[in-house]
Coordinates of C-alpha atoms in Angstrom, one line a residue:
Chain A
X1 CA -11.3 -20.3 -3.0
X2 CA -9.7 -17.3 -1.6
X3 CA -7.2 -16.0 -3.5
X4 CA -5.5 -13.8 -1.2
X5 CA -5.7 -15.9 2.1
X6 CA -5.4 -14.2 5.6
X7 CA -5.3 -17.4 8.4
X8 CA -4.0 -17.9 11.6
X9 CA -1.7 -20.8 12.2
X10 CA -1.1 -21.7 16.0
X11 CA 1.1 -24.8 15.8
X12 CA 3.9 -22.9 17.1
X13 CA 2.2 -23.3 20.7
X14 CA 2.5 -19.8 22.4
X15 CA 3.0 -17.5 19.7
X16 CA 0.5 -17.6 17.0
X17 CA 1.1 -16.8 13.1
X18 CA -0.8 -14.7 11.0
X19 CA 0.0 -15.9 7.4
X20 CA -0.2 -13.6 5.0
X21 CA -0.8 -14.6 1.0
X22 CA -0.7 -12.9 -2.4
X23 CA -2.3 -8.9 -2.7
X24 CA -3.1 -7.3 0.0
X25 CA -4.8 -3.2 -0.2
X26 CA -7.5 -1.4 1.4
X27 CA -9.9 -4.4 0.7
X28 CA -8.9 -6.8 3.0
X29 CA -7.0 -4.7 5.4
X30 CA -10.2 -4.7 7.5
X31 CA -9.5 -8.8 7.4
X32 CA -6.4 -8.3 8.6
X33 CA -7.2 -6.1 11.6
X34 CA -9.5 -8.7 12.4
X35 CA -6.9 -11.6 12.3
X36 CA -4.4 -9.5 14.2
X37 CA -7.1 -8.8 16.8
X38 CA -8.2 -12.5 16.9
X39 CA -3.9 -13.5 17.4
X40 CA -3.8 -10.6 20.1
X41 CA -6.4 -12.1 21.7
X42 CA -4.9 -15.4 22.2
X43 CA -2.6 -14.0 25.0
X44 CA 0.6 -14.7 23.6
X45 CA 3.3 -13.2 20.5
X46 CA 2.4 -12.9 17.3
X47 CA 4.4 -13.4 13.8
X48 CA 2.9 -11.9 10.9
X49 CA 4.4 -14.1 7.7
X50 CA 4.8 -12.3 4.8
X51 CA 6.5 -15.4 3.0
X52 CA 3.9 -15.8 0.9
X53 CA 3.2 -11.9 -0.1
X54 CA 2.9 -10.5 -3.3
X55 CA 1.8 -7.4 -2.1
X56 CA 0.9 -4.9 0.4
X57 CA 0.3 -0.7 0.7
X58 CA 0.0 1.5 2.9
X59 CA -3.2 0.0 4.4
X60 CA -1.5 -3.0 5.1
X61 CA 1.3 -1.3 6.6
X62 CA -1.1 0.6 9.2
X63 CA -2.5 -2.7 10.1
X64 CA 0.7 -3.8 11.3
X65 CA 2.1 -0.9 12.9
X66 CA -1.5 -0.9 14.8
X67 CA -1.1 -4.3 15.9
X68 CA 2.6 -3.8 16.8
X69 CA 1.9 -1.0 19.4
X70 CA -1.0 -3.0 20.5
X71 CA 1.9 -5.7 21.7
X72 CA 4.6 -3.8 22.9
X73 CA 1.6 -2.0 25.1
X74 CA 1.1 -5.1 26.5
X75 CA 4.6 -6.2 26.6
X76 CA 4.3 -9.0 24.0
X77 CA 6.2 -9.8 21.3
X78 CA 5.5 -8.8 17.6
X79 CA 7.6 -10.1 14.2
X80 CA 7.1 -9.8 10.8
X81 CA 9.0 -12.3 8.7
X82 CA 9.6 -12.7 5.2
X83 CA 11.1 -15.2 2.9
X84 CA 14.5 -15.8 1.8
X85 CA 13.2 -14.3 -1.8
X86 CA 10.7 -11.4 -1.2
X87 CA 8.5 -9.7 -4.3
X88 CA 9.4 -6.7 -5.2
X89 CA 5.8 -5.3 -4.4
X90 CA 6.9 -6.2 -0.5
X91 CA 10.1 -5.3 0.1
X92 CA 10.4 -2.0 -1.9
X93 CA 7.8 -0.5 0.6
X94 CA 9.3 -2.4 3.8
X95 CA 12.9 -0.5 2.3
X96 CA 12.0 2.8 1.5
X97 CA 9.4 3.2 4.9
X98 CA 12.4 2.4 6.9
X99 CA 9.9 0.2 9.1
X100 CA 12.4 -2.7 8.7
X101 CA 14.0 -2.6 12.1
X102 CA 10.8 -1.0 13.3
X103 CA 8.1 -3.6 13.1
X104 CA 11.1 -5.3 13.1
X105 CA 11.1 -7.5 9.8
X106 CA 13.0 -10.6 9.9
X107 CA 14.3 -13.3 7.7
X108 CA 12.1 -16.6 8.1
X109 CA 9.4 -17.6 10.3
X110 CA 11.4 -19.9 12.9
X111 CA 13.7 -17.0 13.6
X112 CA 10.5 -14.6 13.8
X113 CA 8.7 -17.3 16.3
X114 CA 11.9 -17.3 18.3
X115 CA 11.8 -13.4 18.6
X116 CA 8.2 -13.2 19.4
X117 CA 8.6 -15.8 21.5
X118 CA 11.7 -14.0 23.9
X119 CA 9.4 -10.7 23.3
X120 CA 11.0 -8.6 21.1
X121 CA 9.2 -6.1 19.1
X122 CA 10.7 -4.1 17.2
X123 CA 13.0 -0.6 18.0
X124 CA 11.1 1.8 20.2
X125 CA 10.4 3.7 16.8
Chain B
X1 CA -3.7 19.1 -28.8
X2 CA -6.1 17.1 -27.0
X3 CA -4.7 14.1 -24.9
X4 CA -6.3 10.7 -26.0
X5 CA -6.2 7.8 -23.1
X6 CA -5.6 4.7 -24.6
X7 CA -7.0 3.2 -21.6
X8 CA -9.3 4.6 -19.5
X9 CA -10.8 3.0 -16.5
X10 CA -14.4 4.1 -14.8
X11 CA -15.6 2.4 -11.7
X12 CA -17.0 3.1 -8.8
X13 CA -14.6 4.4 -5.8
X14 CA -14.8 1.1 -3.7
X15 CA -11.9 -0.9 -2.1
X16 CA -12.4 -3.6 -4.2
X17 CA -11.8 -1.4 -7.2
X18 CA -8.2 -1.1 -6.5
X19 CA -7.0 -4.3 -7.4
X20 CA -8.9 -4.1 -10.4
X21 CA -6.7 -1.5 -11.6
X22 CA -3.5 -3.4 -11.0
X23 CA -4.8 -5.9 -12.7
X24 CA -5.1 -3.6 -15.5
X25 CA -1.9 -1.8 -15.2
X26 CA 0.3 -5.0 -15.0
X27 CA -1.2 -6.3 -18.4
X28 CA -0.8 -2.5 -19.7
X29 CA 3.1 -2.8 -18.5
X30 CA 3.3 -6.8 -19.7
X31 CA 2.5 -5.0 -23.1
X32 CA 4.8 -2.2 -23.0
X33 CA 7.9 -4.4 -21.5
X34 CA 8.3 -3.1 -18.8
X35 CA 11.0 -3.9 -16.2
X36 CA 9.4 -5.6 -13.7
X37 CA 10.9 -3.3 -10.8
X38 CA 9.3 -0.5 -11.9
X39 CA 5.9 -2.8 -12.5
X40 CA 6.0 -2.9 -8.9
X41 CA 6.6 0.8 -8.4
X42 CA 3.9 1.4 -10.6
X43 CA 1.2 -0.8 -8.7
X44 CA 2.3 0.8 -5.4
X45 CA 2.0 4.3 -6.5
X46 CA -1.0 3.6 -8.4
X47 CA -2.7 1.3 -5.4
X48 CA -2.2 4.2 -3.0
X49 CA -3.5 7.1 -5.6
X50 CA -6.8 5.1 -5.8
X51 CA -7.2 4.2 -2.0
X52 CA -7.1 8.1 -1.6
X53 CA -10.0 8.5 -4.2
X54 CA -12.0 5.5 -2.2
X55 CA -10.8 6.9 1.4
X56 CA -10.7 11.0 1.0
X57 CA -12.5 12.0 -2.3
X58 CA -15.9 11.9 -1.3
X59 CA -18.2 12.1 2.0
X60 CA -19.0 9.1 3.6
X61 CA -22.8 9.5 3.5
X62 CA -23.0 10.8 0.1
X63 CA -24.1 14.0 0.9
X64 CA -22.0 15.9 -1.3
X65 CA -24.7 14.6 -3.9
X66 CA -21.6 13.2 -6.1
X67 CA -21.8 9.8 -7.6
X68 CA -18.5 8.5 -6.0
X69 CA -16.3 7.2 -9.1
X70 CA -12.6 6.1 -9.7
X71 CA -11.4 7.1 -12.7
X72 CA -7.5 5.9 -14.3
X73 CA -5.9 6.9 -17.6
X74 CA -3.4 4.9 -19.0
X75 CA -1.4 6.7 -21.3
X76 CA 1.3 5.2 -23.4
X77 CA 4.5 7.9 -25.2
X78 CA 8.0 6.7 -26.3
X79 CA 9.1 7.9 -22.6
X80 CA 7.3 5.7 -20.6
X81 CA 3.4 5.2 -18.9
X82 CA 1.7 8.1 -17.5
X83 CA -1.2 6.7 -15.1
X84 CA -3.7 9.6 -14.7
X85 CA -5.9 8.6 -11.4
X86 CA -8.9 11.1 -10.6
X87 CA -11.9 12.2 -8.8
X88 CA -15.0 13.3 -8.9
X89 CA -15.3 14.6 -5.5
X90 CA -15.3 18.3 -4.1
X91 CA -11.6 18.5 -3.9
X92 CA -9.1 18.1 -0.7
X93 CA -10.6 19.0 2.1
X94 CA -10.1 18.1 5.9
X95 CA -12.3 15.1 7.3
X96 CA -12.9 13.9 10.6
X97 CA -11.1 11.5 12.6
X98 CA -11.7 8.0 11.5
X99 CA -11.4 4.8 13.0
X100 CA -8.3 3.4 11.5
X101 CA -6.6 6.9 11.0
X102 CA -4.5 6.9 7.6
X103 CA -0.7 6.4 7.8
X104 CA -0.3 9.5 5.7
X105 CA 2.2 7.7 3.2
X106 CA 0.2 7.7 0.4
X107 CA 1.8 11.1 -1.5
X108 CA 5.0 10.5 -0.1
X109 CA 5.1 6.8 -1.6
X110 CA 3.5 8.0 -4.9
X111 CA 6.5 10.9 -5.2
X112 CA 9.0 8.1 -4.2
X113 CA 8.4 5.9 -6.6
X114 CA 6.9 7.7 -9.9
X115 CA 9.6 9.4 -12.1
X116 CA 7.3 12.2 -12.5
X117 CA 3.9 13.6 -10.4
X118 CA 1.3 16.0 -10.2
X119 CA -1.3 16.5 -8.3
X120 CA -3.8 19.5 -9.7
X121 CA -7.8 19.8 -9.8
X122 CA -9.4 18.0 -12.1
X123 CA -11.7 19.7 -15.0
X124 CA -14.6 17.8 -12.8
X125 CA -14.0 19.4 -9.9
X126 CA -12.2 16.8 -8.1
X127 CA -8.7 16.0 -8.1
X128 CA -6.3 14.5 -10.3
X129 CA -2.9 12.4 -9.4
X130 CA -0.6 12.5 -12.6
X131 CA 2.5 9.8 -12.2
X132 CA 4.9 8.7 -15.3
X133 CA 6.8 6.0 -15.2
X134 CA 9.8 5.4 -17.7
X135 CA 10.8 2.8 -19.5
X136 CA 14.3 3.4 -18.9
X137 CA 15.0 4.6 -15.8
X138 CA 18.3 6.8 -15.4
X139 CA 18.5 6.7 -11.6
X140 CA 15.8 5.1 -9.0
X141 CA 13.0 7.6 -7.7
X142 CA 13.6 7.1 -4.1
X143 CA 16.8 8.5 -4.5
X144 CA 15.5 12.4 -5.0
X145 CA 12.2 11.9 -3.2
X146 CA 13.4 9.7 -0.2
X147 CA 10.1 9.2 2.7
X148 CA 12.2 10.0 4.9
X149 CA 12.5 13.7 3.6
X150 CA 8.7 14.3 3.4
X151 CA 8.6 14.6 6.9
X152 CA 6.7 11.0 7.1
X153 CA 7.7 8.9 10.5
X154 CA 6.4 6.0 11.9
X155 CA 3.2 6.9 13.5
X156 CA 4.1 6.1 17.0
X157 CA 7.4 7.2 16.9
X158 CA 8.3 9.2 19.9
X159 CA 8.5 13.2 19.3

């Protein structure tokens, strides 16, 4: 069993969720890309759920901010949410990147599906 | 006075050994007591001073003839933790472009978030990242290294 669990959850119709769980680094960053690519790919916006994150670096961090410009090119939206109680090892790099309102992160993945959904992605940076 | 690591750490210089050192640090800080906040400051810095060992230190072919390891210190003093994370590489040098270009955070992070750094050549020839952590911490890091200060912005930010 994978520990640290990348999958794609597309119940929410139209926008597609890339759920995110336990330690994420340099190892499976390359996973990631590939999930973000696969969610691209299905046409529509894309949450990235950090819920259930215990941690991510830089890596990760380029992975999304890849992803994210990837969307706005094609004028789709792009979320990341997090949970109502994030880990330290999340939001401490989240705070002090200031890529808060610039991925944009938001609280819970309803409201981050509803935000993808009317296309918004994030300041312009 | 020669400096004796209590712990130290010799792996090869491969993405998966990264978490392996967290791994290792958190039982070293669940040991020491440490708060968990700066646990978490310790992992990050630490976590992004080995991915530059496994993504800069050496050449991707091998033909600087190096065997490519990571190497980590732990060493514990009544102030606090000082995580010694080195090379064995040629030093820093300029690469070429790579696929998924770095974000360039790494030093900044590890200056943001250590209480103390150094970065200096290594008796190997290869480099050496130096971060202390405290016990007790009398103000948070971020506050005199903020990222925003090192110059570091979003990479598609608009100039």
């Amino acid at each position: 069993m994978d520990a640290n669990p990348i999958v794609l959850d597309d119940a929410a119709g139209d926008v597609v969720v890339v759920v995110v769980e336990g330690e994420h680094d340099i190892y499976t960053a390359p996973t990631l890309r590939e999930r973000l690519d696969e969610a691209l790919g299905r046409g529509g916006g894309v949450v990235v759920d950090l819920t259930a994150a215990t941690f991510v670096d830089s890596s990760i961090l380029g992975a999304l901010l890849d992803a994210r410009r990837r969307a706005q090119e094609q004028a789709r939206g792009f979320v990341v949410s997090v949970g109502a109680e994030v880990e330290p090892g999340v939001q401490r790099i989240l705070d002090i990147t200031g890529l808060v309102p610039v991925l944009p992160v938001i609280d819970g993945r309803e409201a981050a599906i509803s935000a993808a959904r009317d296309g918004v992605s994030g300041s312009p940076g | 006075m020669t400096e004796r690591p209590e712990v130290r750490l010799t792996m090869a210089a491969l993405p998966e050994g990264v978490g392996v050192v967290r791994q290792a640090l958190a039982g070293m800080a669940d040991a020491l007591a440490f708060d968990q906040g700066v646990l978490a400051d310790m992992k990050m810095a630490v976590t992004e001073a080995c991915t530059n060992v496994v993504v800069h230190a050496y050449a991707d072919d091998g033909s600087d003839g190096t065997a490519d390891t990571l190497e980590v210190d732990l060493l514990a003093d009544e102030l606090g933790l000082t995580v010694v994370v080195r090379d064995r590489g040629s030093g820093i040098k300029p690469r070429a472009a790579r696929s998924t270009p770095a974000l360039g955070l790494g030093l900044p992070l590890i200056a943001a978030l250590s209480d103390a750094f150094e970065v200096r050549g290594s008796s190997g020839g290869g480099t050496e990242v130096r971060m202390t952590f405290h016990y007790m911490r009398d103000a948070d890091p971020v506050e005199s290294n903020p990222i925003g200060e090192t110059g570091w912005v979003p990479p598609d930010r608009p100039t």
